[in-house]
Amino acid sequence: MIKAITDKILSRGVESLEERELLTSLLECTADERQVEQYVDAIYAECQSLGTLRRTPLQRLRMVGGMGLGRAQLILSAMELGRRVALLDADRRAVIKSNDDVVNMMRPLLQELPHEECWAIYLSASNGVLDKICISRGGVQSTVVDIRRVMKRAVELLASQMILVHNHPSGSPQASQIDIDLTKRVKEAAQIFDIKVVDHVIIASSGSYSFRAAGLL
């Protein structure tokens, strides 16, 4: 199987590999072919999907199929590299034209987190991204945002507009009353500085929610 994967990479490129083939290729230098297949089988039996695999703690993953610390570290490091590449690609979208642009930029960063994070994206008058920062980290169901910090960075950047973004680890993107109240408070604070809050986007595994698209902004 390993030789077949190598031939496939040489003829069609690494992007042609399926998930199991990618894991096999990654682990092939760490054990013989039979062991590698056993490790990949154990990973899929335990984790079921790449999303679950990436969220699996190192100390737990090392026990899966008895693969050990080195192989578990190799897998998680490769997945983190992929996540960071996705973030670099997203950041190249320097202009926000729609809530889809916001989702494309922030989903790789937020979707798989086990806790809530709230970010602010600061924009110029022409919708160019000036900066994006994490303004709060919280628990599974909520996060506390320091509005003074949000506005301080907006003023420093001379931002004309801003977008709030946060995730819902529960999987549902539906806005809560807490989310609605937060949006209202930030909007009121931003108006003092003549800064427009153009959207608040919620990202979850089952989809996304835009306050602007829903008519709430």
JSON list of N, CA and C in Angstrom, two decimals, residues 122-171:
[
{"chain": "A", "resi": 122, "resn": "TYR", "atom": "N", "xyz": [-11.07, 44.94, 12.37]},
{"chain": "A", "resi": 122, "resn": "TYR", "atom": "CA", "xyz": [-11.14, 46.38, 12.16]},
{"chain": "A", "resi": 122, "resn": "TYR", "atom": "C", "xyz": [-10.94, 46.70, 10.68]},
{"chain": "A", "resi": 123, "resn": "LEU", "atom": "N", "xyz": [-11.80, 47.56, 10.14]},
{"chain": "A", "resi": 123, "resn": "LEU", "atom": "CA", "xyz": [-11.80, 47.83, 8.71]},
{"chain": "A", "resi": 123, "resn": "LEU", "atom": "C", "xyz": [-11.62, 49.31, 8.41]},
{"chain": "A", "resi": 124, "resn": "SER", "atom": "N", "xyz": [-11.05, 49.57, 7.24]},
{"chain": "A", "resi": 124, "resn": "SER", "atom": "CA", "xyz": [-11.00, 50.94, 6.73]},
{"chain": "A", "resi": 124, "resn": "SER", "atom": "C", "xyz": [-12.34, 51.29, 6.10]},
{"chain": "A", "resi": 125, "resn": "ALA", "atom": "N", "xyz": [-12.47, 52.51, 5.63]},
{"chain": "A", "resi": 125, "resn": "ALA", "atom": "CA", "xyz": [-13.72, 52.94, 4.99]},
{"chain": "A", "resi": 125, "resn": "ALA", "atom": "C", "xyz": [-14.00, 52.14, 3.72]},
{"chain": "A", "resi": 126, "resn": "SER", "atom": "N", "xyz": [-12.96, 51.61, 3.08]},
{"chain": "A", "resi": 126, "resn": "SER", "atom": "CA", "xyz": [-13.11, 50.82, 1.86]},
{"chain": "A", "resi": 126, "resn": "SER", "atom": "C", "xyz": [-13.15, 49.32, 2.13]},
{"chain": "A", "resi": 127, "resn": "ASN", "atom": "N", "xyz": [-13.40, 48.94, 3.40]},
{"chain": "A", "resi": 127, "resn": "ASN", "atom": "CA", "xyz": [-13.54, 47.54, 3.81]},
{"chain": "A", "resi": 127, "resn": "ASN", "atom": "C", "xyz": [-12.24, 46.76, 3.84]},
{"chain": "A", "resi": 128, "resn": "GLY", "atom": "N", "xyz": [-11.11, 47.44, 3.78]},
{"chain": "A", "resi": 128, "resn": "GLY", "atom": "CA", "xyz": [-9.84, 46.76, 3.92]},
{"chain": "A", "resi": 128, "resn": "GLY", "atom": "C", "xyz": [-9.59, 46.38, 5.37]},
{"chain": "A", "resi": 129, "resn": "VAL", "atom": "N", "xyz": [-9.03, 45.19, 5.58]},
{"chain": "A", "resi": 129, "resn": "VAL", "atom": "CA", "xyz": [-8.76, 44.71, 6.93]},
{"chain": "A", "resi": 129, "resn": "VAL", "atom": "C", "xyz": [-7.52, 45.39, 7.49]},
{"chain": "A", "resi": 130, "resn": "LEU", "atom": "N", "xyz": [-7.70, 46.13, 8.58]},
{"chain": "A", "resi": 130, "resn": "LEU", "atom": "CA", "xyz": [-6.59, 46.80, 9.25]},
{"chain": "A", "resi": 130, "resn": "LEU", "atom": "C", "xyz": [-5.93, 45.90, 10.28]},
{"chain": "A", "resi": 131, "resn": "ASP", "atom": "N", "xyz": [-6.74, 45.11, 10.97]},
{"chain": "A", "resi": 131, "resn": "ASP", "atom": "CA", "xyz": [-6.23, 44.21, 12.00]},
{"chain": "A", "resi": 131, "resn": "ASP", "atom": "C", "xyz": [-7.37, 43.32, 12.47]},
{"chain": "A", "resi": 132, "resn": "LYS", "atom": "N", "xyz": [-7.03, 42.21, 13.08]},
{"chain": "A", "resi": 132, "resn": "LYS", "atom": "CA", "xyz": [-8.02, 41.39, 13.77]},
{"chain": "A", "resi": 132, "resn": "LYS", "atom": "C", "xyz": [-7.38, 40.88, 15.05]},
{"chain": "A", "resi": 133, "resn": "ILE", "atom": "N", "xyz": [-8.11, 40.99, 16.15]},
{"chain": "A", "resi": 133, "resn": "ILE", "atom": "CA", "xyz": [-7.56, 40.59, 17.44]},
{"chain": "A", "resi": 133, "resn": "ILE", "atom": "C", "xyz": [-8.60, 39.81, 18.24]},
{"chain": "A", "resi": 134, "resn": "CYS", "atom": "N", "xyz": [-8.10, 38.92, 19.08]},
{"chain": "A", "resi": 134, "resn": "CYS", "atom": "CA", "xyz": [-8.97, 38.22, 20.02]},
{"chain": "A", "resi": 134, "resn": "CYS", "atom": "C", "xyz": [-9.24, 39.16, 21.19]},
{"chain": "A", "resi": 135, "resn": "ILE", "atom": "N", "xyz": [-10.50, 39.45, 21.43]},
{"chain": "A", "resi": 135, "resn": "ILE", "atom": "CA", "xyz": [-10.85, 40.40, 22.49]},
{"chain": "A", "resi": 135, "resn": "ILE", "atom": "C", "xyz": [-11.35, 39.69, 23.75]},
{"chain": "A", "resi": 136, "resn": "SER", "atom": "N", "xyz": [-11.60, 38.38, 23.64]},
{"chain": "A", "resi": 136, "resn": "SER", "atom": "CA", "xyz": [-12.05, 37.66, 24.82]},
{"chain": "A", "resi": 136, "resn": "SER", "atom": "C", "xyz": [-12.00, 36.16, 24.59]},
{"chain": "A", "resi": 137, "resn": "ARG", "atom": "N", "xyz": [-11.61, 35.43, 25.64]},
{"chain": "A", "resi": 137, "resn": "ARG", "atom": "CA", "xyz": [-11.71, 33.97, 25.66]},
{"chain": "A", "resi": 137, "resn": "ARG", "atom": "C", "xyz": [-12.55, 33.58, 26.85]},
{"chain": "A", "resi": 138, "resn": "GLY", "atom": "N", "xyz": [-13.43, 32.62, 26.65]},
{"chain": "A", "resi": 138, "resn": "GLY", "atom": "CA", "xyz": [-14.34, 32.26, 27.73]},
{"chain": "A", "resi": 138, "resn": "GLY", "atom": "C", "xyz": [-14.54, 30.78, 27.87]},
{"chain": "A", "resi": 139, "resn": "GLY", "atom": "N", "xyz": [-15.73, 30.41, 28.35]},
{"chain": "A", "resi": 139, "resn": "GLY", "atom": "CA", "xyz": [-16.06, 29.02, 28.59]},
{"chain": "A", "resi": 139, "resn": "GLY", "atom": "C", "xyz": [-16.77, 28.41, 27.41]},
{"chain": "A", "resi": 140, "resn": "VAL", "atom": "N", "xyz": [-17.51, 27.36, 27.68]},
{"chain": "A", "resi": 140, "resn": "VAL", "atom": "CA", "xyz": [-18.20, 26.63, 26.62]},
{"chain": "A", "resi": 140, "resn": "VAL", "atom": "C", "xyz": [-19.39, 27.42, 26.09]},
{"chain": "A", "resi": 141, "resn": "GLN", "atom": "N", "xyz": [-20.04, 28.22, 26.94]},
{"chain": "A", "resi": 141, "resn": "GLN", "atom": "CA", "xyz": [-21.29, 28.85, 26.55]},
{"chain": "A", "resi": 141, "resn": "GLN", "atom": "C", "xyz": [-21.23, 30.37, 26.41]},
{"chain": "A", "resi": 142, "resn": "SER", "atom": "N", "xyz": [-20.21, 31.01, 26.94]},
{"chain": "A", "resi": 142, "resn": "SER", "atom": "CA", "xyz": [-20.19, 32.47, 26.86]},
{"chain": "A", "resi": 142, "resn": "SER", "atom": "C", "xyz": [-18.78, 32.99, 27.07]},
{"chain": "A", "resi": 143, "resn": "THR", "atom": "N", "xyz": [-18.60, 34.27, 26.78]},
{"chain": "A", "resi": 143, "resn": "THR", "atom": "CA", "xyz": [-17.34, 34.95, 26.99]},
{"chain": "A", "resi": 143, "resn": "THR", "atom": "C", "xyz": [-17.64, 36.39, 27.40]},
{"chain": "A", "resi": 144, "resn": "VAL", "atom": "N", "xyz": [-16.75, 36.99, 28.18]},
{"chain": "A", "resi": 144, "resn": "VAL", "atom": "CA", "xyz": [-16.95, 38.35, 28.66]},
{"chain": "A", "resi": 144, "resn": "VAL", "atom": "C", "xyz": [-16.04, 39.29, 27.87]},
{"chain": "A", "resi": 145, "resn": "VAL", "atom": "N", "xyz": [-16.62, 40.28, 27.25]},
{"chain": "A", "resi": 145, "resn": "VAL", "atom": "CA", "xyz": [-15.88, 41.20, 26.38]},
{"chain": "A", "resi": 145, "resn": "VAL", "atom": "C", "xyz": [-15.68, 42.53, 27.09]},
{"chain": "A", "resi": 146, "resn": "ASP", "atom": "N", "xyz": [-14.42, 43.01, 27.11]},
{"chain": "A", "resi": 146, "resn": "ASP", "atom": "CA", "xyz": [-14.10, 44.33, 27.64]},
{"chain": "A", "resi": 146, "resn": "ASP", "atom": "C", "xyz": [-14.25, 45.34, 26.50]},
{"chain": "A", "resi": 147, "resn": "ILE", "atom": "N", "xyz": [-15.34, 46.06, 26.49]},
{"chain": "A", "resi": 147, "resn": "ILE", "atom": "CA", "xyz": [-15.63, 46.97, 25.38]},
{"chain": "A", "resi": 147, "resn": "ILE", "atom": "C", "xyz": [-14.60, 48.09, 25.29]},
{"chain": "A", "resi": 148, "resn": "ARG", "atom": "N", "xyz": [-14.03, 48.49, 26.42]},
{"chain": "A", "resi": 148, "resn": "ARG", "atom": "CA", "xyz": [-12.99, 49.53, 26.39]},
{"chain": "A", "resi": 148, "resn": "ARG", "atom": "C", "xyz": [-11.80, 49.08, 25.56]},
{"chain": "A", "resi": 149, "resn": "ARG", "atom": "N", "xyz": [-11.43, 47.81, 25.70]},
{"chain": "A", "resi": 149, "resn": "ARG", "atom": "CA", "xyz": [-10.32, 47.28, 24.91]},
{"chain": "A", "resi": 149, "resn": "ARG", "atom": "C", "xyz": [-10.66, 47.24, 23.43]},
{"chain": "A", "resi": 150, "resn": "VAL", "atom": "N", "xyz": [-11.88, 46.87, 23.13]},
{"chain": "A", "resi": 150, "resn": "VAL", "atom": "CA", "xyz": [-12.33, 46.81, 21.74]},
{"chain": "A", "resi": 150, "resn": "VAL", "atom": "C", "xyz": [-12.20, 48.19, 21.09]},
{"chain": "A", "resi": 151, "resn": "MET", "atom": "N", "xyz": [-12.67, 49.21, 21.78]},
{"chain": "A", "resi": 151, "resn": "MET", "atom": "CA", "xyz": [-12.66, 50.54, 21.21]},
{"chain": "A", "resi": 151, "resn": "MET", "atom": "C", "xyz": [-11.27, 51.15, 21.21]},
{"chain": "A", "resi": 152, "resn": "LYS", "atom": "N", "xyz": [-10.45, 50.81, 22.17]},
{"chain": "A", "resi": 152, "resn": "LYS", "atom": "CA", "xyz": [-9.09, 51.34, 22.23]},
{"chain": "A", "resi": 152, "resn": "LYS", "atom": "C", "xyz": [-8.33, 50.97, 20.96]},
{"chain": "A", "resi": 153, "resn": "ARG", "atom": "N", "xyz": [-8.42, 49.72, 20.55]},
{"chain": "A", "resi": 153, "resn": "ARG", "atom": "CA", "xyz": [-7.72, 49.29, 19.35]},
{"chain": "A", "resi": 153, "resn": "ARG", "atom": "C", "xyz": [-8.32, 49.94, 18.11]},
{"chain": "A", "resi": 154, "resn": "ALA", "atom": "N", "xyz": [-9.63, 50.12, 18.08]},
{"chain": "A", "resi": 154, "resn": "ALA", "atom": "CA", "xyz": [-10.28, 50.77, 16.94]},
{"chain": "A", "resi": 154, "resn": "ALA", "atom": "C", "xyz": [-9.78, 52.20, 16.76]},
{"chain": "A", "resi": 155, "resn": "VAL", "atom": "N", "xyz": [-9.64, 52.91, 17.87]},
{"chain": "A", "resi": 155, "resn": "VAL", "atom": "CA", "xyz": [-9.17, 54.29, 17.82]},
{"chain": "A", "resi": 155, "resn": "VAL", "atom": "C", "xyz": [-7.70, 54.34, 17.40]},
{"chain": "A", "resi": 156, "resn": "GLU", "atom": "N", "xyz": [-6.89, 53.41, 17.91]},
{"chain": "A", "resi": 156, "resn": "GLU", "atom": "CA", "xyz": [-5.47, 53.36, 17.54]},
{"chain": "A", "resi": 156, "resn": "GLU", "atom": "C", "xyz": [-5.30, 53.17, 16.02]},
{"chain": "A", "resi": 157, "resn": "LEU", "atom": "N", "xyz": [-6.16, 52.37, 15.44]},
{"chain": "A", "resi": 157, "resn": "LEU", "atom": "CA", "xyz": [-6.06, 52.07, 14.01]},
{"chain": "A", "resi": 157, "resn": "LEU", "atom": "C", "xyz": [-6.76, 53.10, 13.13]},
{"chain": "A", "resi": 158, "resn": "LEU", "atom": "N", "xyz": [-7.48, 54.03, 13.76]},
{"chain": "A", "resi": 158, "resn": "LEU", "atom": "CA", "xyz": [-8.33, 54.97, 13.02]},
{"chain": "A", "resi": 158, "resn": "LEU", "atom": "C", "xyz": [-9.33, 54.20, 12.13]},
{"chain": "A", "resi": 159, "resn": "ALA", "atom": "N", "xyz": [-9.86, 53.13, 12.69]},
{"chain": "A", "resi": 159, "resn": "ALA", "atom": "CA", "xyz": [-10.80, 52.29, 11.93]},
{"chain": "A", "resi": 159, "resn": "ALA", "atom": "C", "xyz": [-12.10, 53.03, 11.69]},
{"chain": "A", "resi": 160, "resn": "SER", "atom": "N", "xyz": [-12.67, 52.80, 10.53]},
{"chain": "A", "resi": 160, "resn": "SER", "atom": "CA", "xyz": [-13.98, 53.38, 10.20]},
{"chain": "A", "resi": 160, "resn": "SER", "atom": "C", "xyz": [-15.11, 52.40, 10.49]},
{"chain": "A", "resi": 161, "resn": "GLN", "atom": "N", "xyz": [-14.78, 51.11, 10.46]},
{"chain": "A", "resi": 161, "resn": "GLN", "atom": "CA", "xyz": [-15.79, 50.08, 10.64]},
{"chain": "A", "resi": 161, "resn": "GLN", "atom": "C", "xyz": [-15.18, 48.92, 11.44]},
{"chain": "A", "resi": 162, "resn": "MET", "atom": "N", "xyz": [-16.05, 48.07, 11.95]},
{"chain": "A", "resi": 162, "resn": "MET", "atom": "CA", "xyz": [-15.57, 46.88, 12.64]},
{"chain": "A", "resi": 162, "resn": "MET", "atom": "C", "xyz": [-16.60, 45.77, 12.57]},
{"chain": "A", "resi": 163, "resn": "ILE", "atom": "N", "xyz": [-16.12, 44.55, 12.73]},
{"chain": "A", "resi": 163, "resn": "ILE", "atom": "CA", "xyz": [-16.97, 43.37, 12.72]},
{"chain": "A", "resi": 163, "resn": "ILE", "atom": "C", "xyz": [-16.63, 42.53, 13.94]},
{"chain": "A", "resi": 164, "resn": "LEU", "atom": "N", "xyz": [-17.64, 42.08, 14.64]},
{"chain": "A", "resi": 164, "resn": "LEU", "atom": "CA", "xyz": [-17.45, 41.14, 15.74]},
{"chain": "A", "resi": 164, "resn": "LEU", "atom": "C", "xyz": [-17.62, 39.72, 15.20]},
{"chain": "A", "resi": 165, "resn": "VAL", "atom": "N", "xyz": [-16.79, 38.82, 15.72]},
{"chain": "A", "resi": 165, "resn": "VAL", "atom": "CA", "xyz": [-16.88, 37.41, 15.32]},
{"chain": "A", "resi": 165, "resn": "VAL", "atom": "C", "xyz": [-16.66, 36.55, 16.56]},
{"chain": "A", "resi": 166, "resn": "HIS", "atom": "N", "xyz": [-17.52, 35.56, 16.76]},
{"chain": "A", "resi": 166, "resn": "HIS", "atom": "CA", "xyz": [-17.23, 34.58, 17.81]},
{"chain": "A", "resi": 166, "resn": "HIS", "atom": "C", "xyz": [-17.78, 33.22, 17.42]},
{"chain": "A", "resi": 167, "resn": "ASN", "atom": "N", "xyz": [-17.35, 32.21, 18.13]},
{"chain": "A", "resi": 167, "resn": "ASN", "atom": "CA", "xyz": [-17.75, 30.84, 17.83]},
{"chain": "A", "resi": 167, "resn": "ASN", "atom": "C", "xyz": [-18.72, 30.31, 18.87]},
{"chain": "A", "resi": 168, "resn": "HIS", "atom": "N", "xyz": [-19.46, 29.29, 18.48]},
{"chain": "A", "resi": 168, "resn": "HIS", "atom": "CA", "xyz": [-20.33, 28.55, 19.39]},
{"chain": "A", "resi": 168, "resn": "HIS", "atom": "C", "xyz": [-19.88, 27.09, 19.43]},
{"chain": "A", "resi": 169, "resn": "PRO", "atom": "N", "xyz": [-19.16, 26.68, 20.47]},
{"chain": "A", "resi": 169, "resn": "PRO", "atom": "CA", "xyz": [-18.71, 25.29, 20.56]},
{"chain": "A", "resi": 169, "resn": "PRO", "atom": "C", "xyz": [-19.86, 24.28, 20.59]},
{"chain": "A", "resi": 170, "resn": "SER", "atom": "N", "xyz": [-21.05, 24.74, 20.94]},
{"chain": "A", "resi": 170, "resn": "SER", "atom": "CA", "xyz": [-22.21, 23.84, 20.99]},
{"chain": "A", "resi": 170, "resn": "SER", "atom": "C", "xyz": [-22.57, 23.29, 19.62]},
{"chain": "A", "resi": 171, "resn": "GLY", "atom": "N", "xyz": [-22.14, 23.97, 18.56]},
{"chain": "A", "resi": 171, "resn": "GLY", "atom": "CA", "xyz": [-22.44, 23.52, 17.20]},
{"chain": "A", "resi": 171, "resn": "GLY", "atom": "C", "xyz": [-23.54, 24.29, 16.53]}
]
